[in-house]
């Protein structure tokens, strides 16, 4: 999950909504009907001229032209090809963004954050299309006016500039997860069983368990060394991101340089000696001292780590979805092997509520230089439709795929996976080829490379009450029952899912979904923040791999002295003010 977004007063939202959408019923203005002016026919296609659009996508983990069954759907509906430009793959994330914005063309379709002043910068630079004249007939976008109006506040200029992701029709207090909370300790359950399922009362107890598991594990499936913990650096932002995963086991997440508990009950500085972040660094240091941390952690990225999970070379997963997503194949789980959620007695795992007004830190926009703006606005509208939502399967969105291909309704009016759906979504068969009428290539290669969630993972199709997320279906639970799931369920009061068990045992903190967007720092504070951030991240990694406790303590003090000398306290106070206002807004109920 990303950083939560500001709760604004409803009266302001309604007022802006009326202004922004006042022209939706009148098409065209100067130049006439936008569809006619751009050569596109009626809403939803067909479109006579084939186009290829550049998609600048912060979320994508693939770069190049979208292929396979999703490409065919887009081609059939919009006569359009998607060329994905992915900073995650290209490297130099900020550099690529700055280079393309400086050239005056970030992309035809843009998926990026709108917080931290980014939307305002893009609008000021003339890089985004105001979608207002193109919204007639866009039923899904017009339905989500309130969420779009909230994002518009960040632009500094009237208009419809972006549509937030994960707009939900569920309450803000409803966890947006499917079967596992966003954060929870996840272990190779079969090897945990080999060492006797020892109880853990605190985070530090986990170390002894991981040590025993590593000794019991032997070699990976390819004969390589197995480590309890393996880390990666790709996602470091203000702090060492992997360390924050252990903070989340106690309900904390980093918001700037504040470690804030999800219920607002505690707020700490990330550099506090006795704080949760330094505790997480100490935990990782202790783990490394015991030989439990993969020595390649300093050099590898997430892709390299994923391969190790697939090989059975890592025993702990910082997030449940990571280890299970790579290792829990149908073959492994049928053999009783795989990752499952463990329990630490004093944990309060942080998870996130649904977001009625969406997630501003990840939004979709149209570039101002695109040659057919109406077609792109239509495409965005389709992504928010039931058909588009289902088609947008990805590594991060367990949407059910196209009806008729992966699922169907049974005689009782309940969703049921087809034989192909079982093979694609349950067994996850490698090389599974889609039927000819759905396109070419494999199911996996055809999955949407946009990696974009238009709606929340708990959302339902209001026309039939079916959750888009197949992992919440009764049929899915029947289809996925294995030796591993049966054993785990029996050990946890016959709960079907970890989410159900932890929620029932008061081991979750649900951070209600909000429409918060981090405000822009003043220029001098932004400069200080960047300098402090670099020092904190570099020092954190050094502390984890310090030679001994004395060096760990010295590195901690040096980090504290360095950032305090840079003006850290000014940034912390700004972050603290923002997060306090955020929690105050949540508590007054002004944002759903």
XYZ file of C-alpha atoms in Angstrom:
592
model
C 0.000 0.000 0.000
C 1.094 3.515 -0.517
C 1.010 6.557 1.730
C -2.593 7.482 2.780
C -4.183 10.612 1.369
C -5.593 13.815 2.985
C -9.123 13.963 4.266
C -10.667 17.198 3.019
C -13.878 18.783 4.287
C -16.958 17.500 2.467
C -18.330 20.964 1.847
C -15.217 21.897 -0.117
C -15.348 18.627 -2.067
C -18.951 19.158 -3.075
C -18.284 22.747 -4.137
C -15.297 21.824 -6.261
C -17.156 18.860 -7.716
C -19.868 21.185 -9.008
C -17.284 23.482 -10.588
C -15.180 20.755 -12.170
C -18.048 18.835 -13.697
C -20.232 21.744 -14.734
C -19.303 21.251 -18.377
C -19.673 17.457 -18.532
C -23.024 17.601 -20.295
C -21.786 19.911 -23.059
C -19.400 18.353 -25.490
C -16.727 20.095 -27.434
C -16.800 23.842 -26.950
C -14.343 25.420 -29.389
C -13.681 22.911 -32.150
C -16.957 21.038 -31.636
C -17.404 17.492 -30.363
C -14.011 16.181 -29.192
C -14.744 12.708 -30.556
C -15.565 14.098 -33.982
C -12.580 16.438 -33.894
C -10.222 13.526 -33.239
C -11.679 11.075 -35.714
C -13.037 8.679 -33.086
C -16.522 7.259 -33.315
C -19.109 6.738 -30.564
C -18.074 6.005 -26.977
C -16.637 2.519 -26.607
C -15.419 2.251 -30.219
C -14.934 0.972 -32.785
C -12.118 3.329 -33.720
C -11.103 3.400 -37.362
C -7.427 4.287 -37.116
C -5.067 2.079 -35.110
C -2.790 3.986 -32.742
C 0.070 3.072 -30.433
C 0.263 5.058 -27.227
C 3.161 5.523 -24.823
C 2.214 4.665 -21.239
C 4.525 6.112 -18.579
C 3.778 3.794 -15.680
C 5.391 3.990 -12.249
C 3.695 0.718 -11.278
C 4.681 -1.415 -14.256
C 7.172 -4.253 -13.883
C 7.379 -4.837 -17.644
C 8.636 -2.561 -20.402
C 7.644 -2.832 -24.036
C 4.449 -3.520 -25.977
C 1.573 -5.159 -24.146
C 0.948 -8.590 -25.645
C -1.516 -11.462 -25.399
C -5.141 -11.592 -24.303
C -5.252 -8.189 -22.596
C -3.723 -6.628 -25.703
C -6.469 -8.271 -27.798
C -9.221 -6.862 -25.587
C -7.741 -3.367 -25.867
C -7.262 -3.799 -29.607
C -10.834 -5.045 -30.145
C -12.391 -2.241 -28.105
C -10.101 0.686 -28.870
C -7.983 -0.293 -31.905
C -5.012 0.643 -29.769
C -1.641 -0.768 -28.717
C 0.049 -0.010 -25.403
C 3.775 0.703 -25.308
C 4.746 0.516 -21.624
C 7.529 2.775 -20.325
C 8.451 1.481 -16.874
C 10.841 3.347 -14.553
C 11.034 0.164 -12.451
C 12.644 -1.608 -15.394
C 14.485 1.240 -17.095
C 16.351 2.215 -13.923
C 16.966 5.737 -12.703
C 13.346 6.179 -11.648
C 13.479 9.914 -10.914
C 15.952 10.502 -13.724
C 13.590 9.038 -16.346
C 10.713 11.109 -15.007
C 12.780 14.305 -15.044
C 14.152 13.603 -18.526
C 10.733 13.043 -20.060
C 9.084 15.983 -18.302
C 11.947 18.250 -19.382
C 11.335 17.102 -22.974
C 7.694 18.196 -22.616
C 6.085 14.778 -23.119
C 5.853 12.341 -20.228
C 3.539 10.027 -22.171
C 0.109 9.688 -23.778
C -1.198 7.847 -20.734
C 0.470 8.508 -17.378
C 0.292 6.467 -14.173
C 2.109 8.178 -11.324
C 1.544 9.894 -7.978
C -0.252 13.193 -7.588
C 0.898 13.997 -4.051
C 4.001 15.865 -2.921
C 3.286 18.615 -5.452
C 3.704 16.339 -8.484
C 0.259 16.940 -9.977
C 0.636 20.681 -9.529
C 4.030 20.567 -11.249
C 2.692 18.541 -14.189
C -0.285 20.857 -14.662
C 1.864 23.994 -14.360
C 4.245 22.615 -16.973
C 1.375 21.973 -19.387
C 2.062 18.223 -19.517
C -1.479 17.025 -18.704
C -4.787 17.110 -20.550
C -7.806 18.662 -18.842
C -10.308 15.827 -19.397
C -13.395 17.987 -18.696
C -14.515 18.378 -22.366
C -14.228 14.631 -22.991
C -16.385 13.258 -20.162
C -19.798 13.096 -21.843
C -20.868 9.465 -21.925
C -18.053 8.399 -19.601
C -20.411 6.836 -17.094
C -17.764 5.353 -14.811
C -15.759 8.563 -14.481
C -18.857 10.657 -13.911
C -19.946 8.165 -11.267
C -16.677 8.826 -9.422
C -16.892 12.625 -9.481
C -16.250 13.009 -5.744
C -12.983 11.065 -5.865
C -11.812 12.892 -8.996
C -12.673 16.248 -7.424
C -10.500 15.452 -4.408
C -7.482 14.838 -6.639
C -8.233 18.014 -8.584
C -7.539 20.036 -5.443
C -3.878 19.106 -5.752
C -3.547 20.619 -9.220
C -3.711 24.281 -8.249
C -5.873 24.889 -11.308
C -9.487 24.111 -12.139
C -9.957 21.045 -14.318
C -10.113 17.261 -14.397
C -6.470 16.280 -14.480
C -6.251 12.824 -12.880
C -8.316 9.883 -11.652
C -7.163 8.211 -8.428
C -6.644 4.467 -8.216
C -8.378 2.018 -5.861
C -11.647 3.973 -5.619
C -13.802 1.765 -3.411
C -17.504 1.142 -2.924
C -16.712 -0.425 0.477
C -16.519 1.305 3.894
C -13.195 2.882 4.853
C -12.937 0.500 7.833
C -13.260 -2.622 5.664
C -9.811 -4.167 5.056
C -8.992 -3.987 1.379
C -7.069 -7.271 1.506
C -8.355 -10.574 0.221
C -7.088 -13.387 2.457
C -3.990 -11.994 4.173
C -3.419 -8.603 5.819
C -0.980 -6.299 4.070
C 1.568 -6.905 6.816
C 2.023 -10.087 8.860
C 4.890 -12.480 9.676
C 4.915 -15.113 6.948
C 6.983 -18.289 7.311
C 7.671 -21.425 5.307
C 5.007 -23.338 7.213
C 6.301 -26.812 6.430
C 9.731 -26.004 7.859
C 8.146 -24.167 10.796
C 6.395 -27.463 11.439
C 9.679 -29.356 11.282
C 10.938 -27.371 14.274
C 7.719 -27.923 16.245
C 5.691 -24.734 15.615
C 7.279 -22.954 18.600
C 5.268 -20.061 20.065
C 6.561 -16.517 19.714
C 5.580 -13.782 22.145
C 7.728 -10.919 20.788
C 9.524 -9.971 17.594
C 12.821 -10.981 19.153
C 11.490 -14.532 19.721
C 11.257 -14.814 15.949
C 15.067 -14.912 15.744
C 15.399 -18.245 17.531
C 12.634 -19.733 15.406
C 14.265 -18.532 12.185
C 17.619 -19.895 13.331
C 16.121 -23.327 13.958
C 14.300 -23.227 10.632
C 17.450 -22.302 8.697
C 19.335 -25.209 10.231
C 16.466 -27.568 9.377
C 15.974 -26.336 5.814
C 19.052 -27.790 4.145
C 19.625 -26.620 0.563
C 17.252 -24.900 -1.854
C 15.613 -26.829 -4.673
C 18.537 -25.947 -6.935
C 21.078 -26.853 -4.268
C 21.891 -23.322 -3.085
C 22.231 -21.960 0.439
C 18.996 -21.146 2.271
C 18.666 -18.009 4.390
C 15.947 -17.068 6.816
C 15.819 -13.456 5.591
C 16.730 -11.865 2.276
C 16.442 -8.135 1.591
C 16.402 -5.743 -1.374
C 16.924 -1.989 -1.794
C 14.599 -1.055 -4.679
C 11.841 0.445 -2.581
C 13.840 2.620 -0.169
C 12.224 6.037 0.093
C 12.616 8.097 3.276
C 13.967 5.133 5.240
C 15.114 1.543 4.673
C 11.849 0.139 3.400
C 12.459 -3.518 4.330
C 13.054 -2.531 7.956
C 9.707 -0.736 7.998
C 8.079 -4.075 7.219
C 8.945 -5.231 10.726
C 7.607 -1.978 12.198
C 4.300 -2.747 10.483
C 3.936 -5.910 12.585
C 3.179 -3.516 15.443
C 0.932 -1.183 13.490
C 3.499 1.441 12.454
C 4.290 2.917 9.070
C 6.609 5.698 7.963
C 4.963 8.965 6.975
C 7.906 11.156 6.144
C 10.203 10.848 9.157
C 7.346 9.994 11.511
C 6.660 6.391 12.468
C 2.905 6.609 13.023
C 0.741 3.889 14.510
C -2.246 3.179 12.306
C -4.790 4.070 14.989
C -3.090 7.385 15.792
C -2.141 6.298 19.323
C 1.610 6.820 18.924
C 3.956 8.853 16.741
C 7.732 8.473 16.870
C 10.767 9.884 15.145
C 12.519 7.371 12.920
C 15.848 8.212 14.577
C 14.656 7.677 18.189
C 17.067 5.284 19.885
C 14.174 3.533 21.629
C 11.772 3.804 18.689
C 10.217 1.068 16.584
C 12.388 1.783 13.507
C 15.676 1.419 15.388
C 14.222 -1.716 17.011
C 13.644 -3.126 13.518
C 17.240 -2.283 12.522
C 18.500 -3.939 15.704
C 16.437 -7.029 14.881
C 17.966 -7.268 11.407
C 21.450 -6.646 12.815
C 20.960 -9.464 15.345
C 19.690 -11.711 12.574
C 22.765 -10.978 10.474
C 25.055 -11.638 13.427
C 23.486 -15.098 13.633
C 24.052 -15.724 9.920
C 20.356 -15.503 9.066
C 20.505 -12.671 6.492
C 21.372 -13.338 2.857
C 24.758 -11.641 2.212
C 23.605 -10.738 -1.317
C 20.895 -8.469 0.153
C 23.001 -5.362 -0.446
C 23.261 -5.940 -4.195
C 20.035 -7.634 -5.282
C 16.762 -6.152 -6.476
C 13.229 -7.468 -6.010
C 13.373 -9.538 -9.198
C 16.469 -11.370 -7.977
C 14.821 -11.972 -4.611
C 11.696 -13.356 -6.302
C 13.801 -16.022 -8.007
C 15.171 -17.060 -4.611
C 11.671 -17.413 -3.196
C 10.722 -19.582 -6.160
C 13.757 -21.759 -5.449
C 12.874 -22.183 -1.771
C 15.990 -20.280 -0.729
C 14.245 -17.835 1.668
C 12.192 -18.779 4.745
C 10.638 -15.487 5.896
C 8.529 -13.100 3.830
C 8.258 -9.456 4.917
C 4.803 -9.311 3.324
C 2.540 -12.370 2.999
C 1.976 -11.773 -0.706
C 5.661 -11.899 -1.605
C 6.784 -15.329 -0.443
C 3.439 -16.998 -1.076
C 3.120 -15.354 -4.479
C 6.414 -16.807 -5.641
C 6.615 -20.146 -3.811
C 3.046 -21.296 -3.132
C 2.488 -22.991 -6.444
C -0.193 -25.625 -6.759
C 2.506 -28.305 -6.734
C 4.183 -27.023 -3.569
C 1.000 -26.464 -1.563
C -0.381 -29.864 -2.590
C 2.764 -31.345 -1.076
C 2.139 -29.416 2.142
C 4.887 -26.889 1.422
C 4.503 -23.134 1.312
C 4.295 -19.832 3.154
C 1.590 -19.065 5.708
C 0.947 -16.408 8.326
C 2.446 -17.006 11.771
C 1.428 -15.397 15.051
C 3.600 -13.286 17.369
C 1.825 -12.858 20.688
C 2.144 -9.083 21.005
C 1.719 -8.136 17.350
C -0.887 -5.745 15.938
C -0.416 -6.051 12.200
C -1.029 -2.960 10.120
C -3.469 -3.319 7.287
C -5.386 -0.771 5.252
C -9.029 0.053 4.861
C -10.806 0.583 1.583
C -10.613 4.076 0.073
C -13.968 5.546 -1.001
C -12.172 8.518 -2.550
C -9.296 6.516 -3.968
C -5.541 6.605 -3.660
C -4.046 9.902 -4.806
C -0.495 8.618 -4.520
C -1.227 6.489 -7.581
C -3.433 8.037 -10.258
C -4.001 7.869 -14.001
C -3.820 10.861 -16.367
C -3.730 11.781 -20.051
C -0.715 13.570 -21.482
C -1.324 16.895 -23.193
C 0.543 15.858 -26.347
C -1.579 12.799 -27.123
C -3.058 12.728 -30.637
C -6.446 11.228 -29.696
C -7.442 12.462 -26.228
C -11.041 11.234 -26.472
C -9.931 7.668 -27.085
C -7.657 7.779 -24.046
C -10.356 9.231 -21.803
C -12.684 6.493 -23.060
C -10.018 3.912 -22.261
C -9.654 5.225 -18.705
C -13.433 5.135 -18.322
C -13.406 1.492 -19.436
C -10.697 0.613 -16.898
C -13.182 1.657 -14.174
C -16.041 -0.390 -15.658
C -16.822 -3.936 -14.433
C -15.375 -5.375 -17.650
C -12.203 -3.283 -17.424
C -11.724 -4.021 -13.725
C -11.984 -7.765 -14.284
C -9.619 -7.632 -17.239
C -6.988 -5.767 -15.218
C -5.504 -8.842 -13.576
C -1.952 -8.229 -12.396
C 0.615 -9.325 -9.855
C -0.903 -6.896 -7.344
C -4.600 -7.192 -8.242
C -6.405 -10.511 -7.869
C -9.242 -9.462 -10.148
C -11.040 -12.407 -11.657
C -10.288 -11.954 -15.351
C -12.742 -11.978 -18.263
C -16.093 -13.675 -17.748
C -16.288 -16.737 -19.954
C -12.541 -17.283 -19.866
C -11.597 -17.601 -16.201
C -14.994 -17.630 -14.501
C -18.747 -17.979 -14.930
C -21.910 -17.813 -12.835
C -23.237 -21.137 -11.553
C -26.900 -22.143 -11.353
C -27.227 -20.628 -7.884
C -26.034 -17.223 -9.049
C -22.603 -17.559 -7.476
C -19.252 -16.991 -9.245
C -17.315 -20.110 -10.141
C -13.911 -20.544 -11.741
C -13.867 -22.291 -15.111
C -11.470 -25.148 -15.781
C -9.191 -22.639 -17.464
C -9.567 -20.288 -14.487
C -8.496 -23.034 -12.096
C -5.430 -23.719 -14.220
C -4.569 -20.020 -14.553
C -5.442 -18.630 -11.117
C -5.222 -21.607 -8.759
C -2.629 -23.936 -10.225
C -0.823 -21.070 -11.975
C 0.371 -23.410 -14.689
C 3.487 -22.263 -16.487
C 3.054 -21.920 -20.228
C -0.747 -22.136 -20.062
C -1.977 -21.052 -23.510
C -5.175 -19.046 -23.819
C -7.906 -20.335 -26.159
C -7.544 -19.009 -29.701
C -10.617 -16.783 -29.539
C -9.053 -14.890 -26.620
C -5.816 -14.099 -28.424
C -2.385 -15.647 -28.595
C 0.355 -16.601 -26.178
C 0.200 -17.664 -22.565
C -2.105 -16.480 -19.823
C 0.815 -15.064 -17.827
C 2.293 -13.130 -20.754
C -1.106 -11.627 -21.531
C -1.787 -10.254 -18.057
C -2.141 -6.456 -17.961
C 1.294 -4.869 -17.689
C -0.306 -1.653 -16.386
C -0.348 -3.212 -12.900
C -3.078 -0.699 -12.092
C -5.971 -1.173 -9.674
C -8.853 1.102 -10.631
C -10.904 -0.044 -7.640
C -10.208 -1.613 -4.261
C -9.528 -5.300 -3.796
C -12.657 -5.683 -1.645
C -14.976 -4.069 -4.201
C -18.022 -5.782 -5.652
C -19.842 -5.447 -8.952
C -22.966 -3.612 -7.822
C -25.034 -5.202 -10.594
C -24.659 -8.726 -9.222
C -22.916 -8.440 -5.837
C -19.903 -10.457 -6.995
C -16.539 -9.409 -5.593
C -14.036 -8.675 -8.348
C -11.391 -10.390 -6.236
C -11.720 -14.124 -6.862
C -9.758 -14.876 -3.698
C -12.850 -13.891 -1.701
C -15.078 -16.415 -3.474
C -16.365 -19.553 -1.802
C -15.454 -21.553 -4.897
C -11.854 -20.317 -4.738
C -11.474 -21.536 -1.160
C -12.779 -24.954 -2.210
C -10.441 -25.048 -5.190
C -7.394 -24.059 -3.147
C -7.851 -26.435 -0.236
C -4.565 -28.333 0.128
C -2.557 -30.171 2.750
C -0.994 -26.855 3.719
C -4.247 -24.897 4.022
C -5.993 -27.709 5.920
C -3.162 -27.960 8.425
C -2.965 -24.184 8.906
C -6.751 -23.903 9.329
C -6.853 -26.695 11.899
C -4.142 -24.936 13.906
C -6.048 -21.630 13.840
C -9.550 -22.472 14.990
C -10.675 -23.630 11.523
C -10.381 -20.083 10.171
C -10.453 -20.017 6.383
C -7.996 -17.122 6.043
C -5.337 -15.327 8.052
C -7.350 -12.121 7.725
C -10.316 -13.804 9.384
C -8.178 -15.246 12.193
C -6.228 -12.070 13.004
C -9.328 -9.885 12.841
C -11.160 -12.256 15.172
C -8.285 -12.284 17.663
C -7.725 -8.523 17.791
C -4.338 -8.721 16.084
C -5.005 -6.144 13.380
C -4.878 -2.371 13.201
C -6.949 -1.200 10.243
C -5.850 2.190 9.015
C -9.111 3.528 7.554
C -8.857 4.427 3.906
C -8.695 8.173 3.320
C -8.114 10.645 0.516
C -4.948 12.068 2.049
C -2.207 13.370 -0.221
C 1.113 14.421 1.293
C 1.451 18.207 0.974
C 4.390 19.858 -0.688
C 7.386 20.739 1.485
C 8.692 24.270 1.461
C 11.773 24.438 -0.763
C 14.334 24.642 2.035
C 12.689 21.824 3.995
C 12.598 19.690 0.840
C 16.355 20.137 0.473
C 16.962 19.188 4.111
C 14.651 16.179 3.759
C 16.574 14.834 0.781
C 19.907 15.173 2.561
C 18.567 13.524 5.724
C 16.892 10.765 3.738
C 20.129 9.812 2.008
C 21.964 9.679 5.325
C 19.264 7.632 7.071
C 19.022 5.060 4.297
C 22.787 4.644 3.924
C 23.297 4.428 7.690
C 20.451 1.943 8.133
C 21.981 -0.548 5.717
C 25.393 -0.132 7.330
C 23.864 -0.758 10.771
C 22.232 -4.004 9.661
C 25.582 -5.286 8.373
C 27.747 -3.775 11.143
C 30.586 -5.956 12.428
C 29.466 -5.847 16.054
C 27.157 -4.082 18.494
C 29.698 -1.336 19.154
C 29.812 -0.433 15.469
C 25.999 -0.575 15.267
C 25.704 1.874 18.164
C 28.379 4.159 16.722
C 26.656 4.210 13.320
C 23.347 5.035 14.973
C 24.859 7.964 16.884
C 26.663 9.198 13.783
C 23.390 9.079 11.813
C 21.555 10.975 14.535
C 24.282 13.618 14.804
C 24.532 14.012 11.031
C 20.836 14.493 10.316
C 20.323 16.708 13.349
C 23.152 18.874 12.053
C 21.404 19.066 8.676
C 18.172 20.339 10.250
C 16.281 17.053 10.654
C 14.045 18.480 13.372
C 12.455 20.975 10.952
C 11.433 18.179 8.611
C 10.206 16.004 11.466
C 8.065 18.820 12.856
C 6.538 19.442 9.422
C 5.792 15.726 9.038
C 4.371 15.557 12.550
C 2.041 18.491 11.897
C 0.788 16.858 8.709
C 0.172 13.470 10.297
C -1.563 14.978 13.316
C -3.940 16.857 11.009
C -4.466 13.658 9.040
C -5.490 11.707 12.136
C -7.671 14.578 13.341
C -9.513 14.485 10.017
C -9.974 10.724 10.301
C -11.388 11.024 13.790
C -13.938 13.705 12.899
C -15.400 11.460 10.231
C -15.224 14.076 7.494
C -13.852 11.785 4.834
C -16.144 8.759 4.925
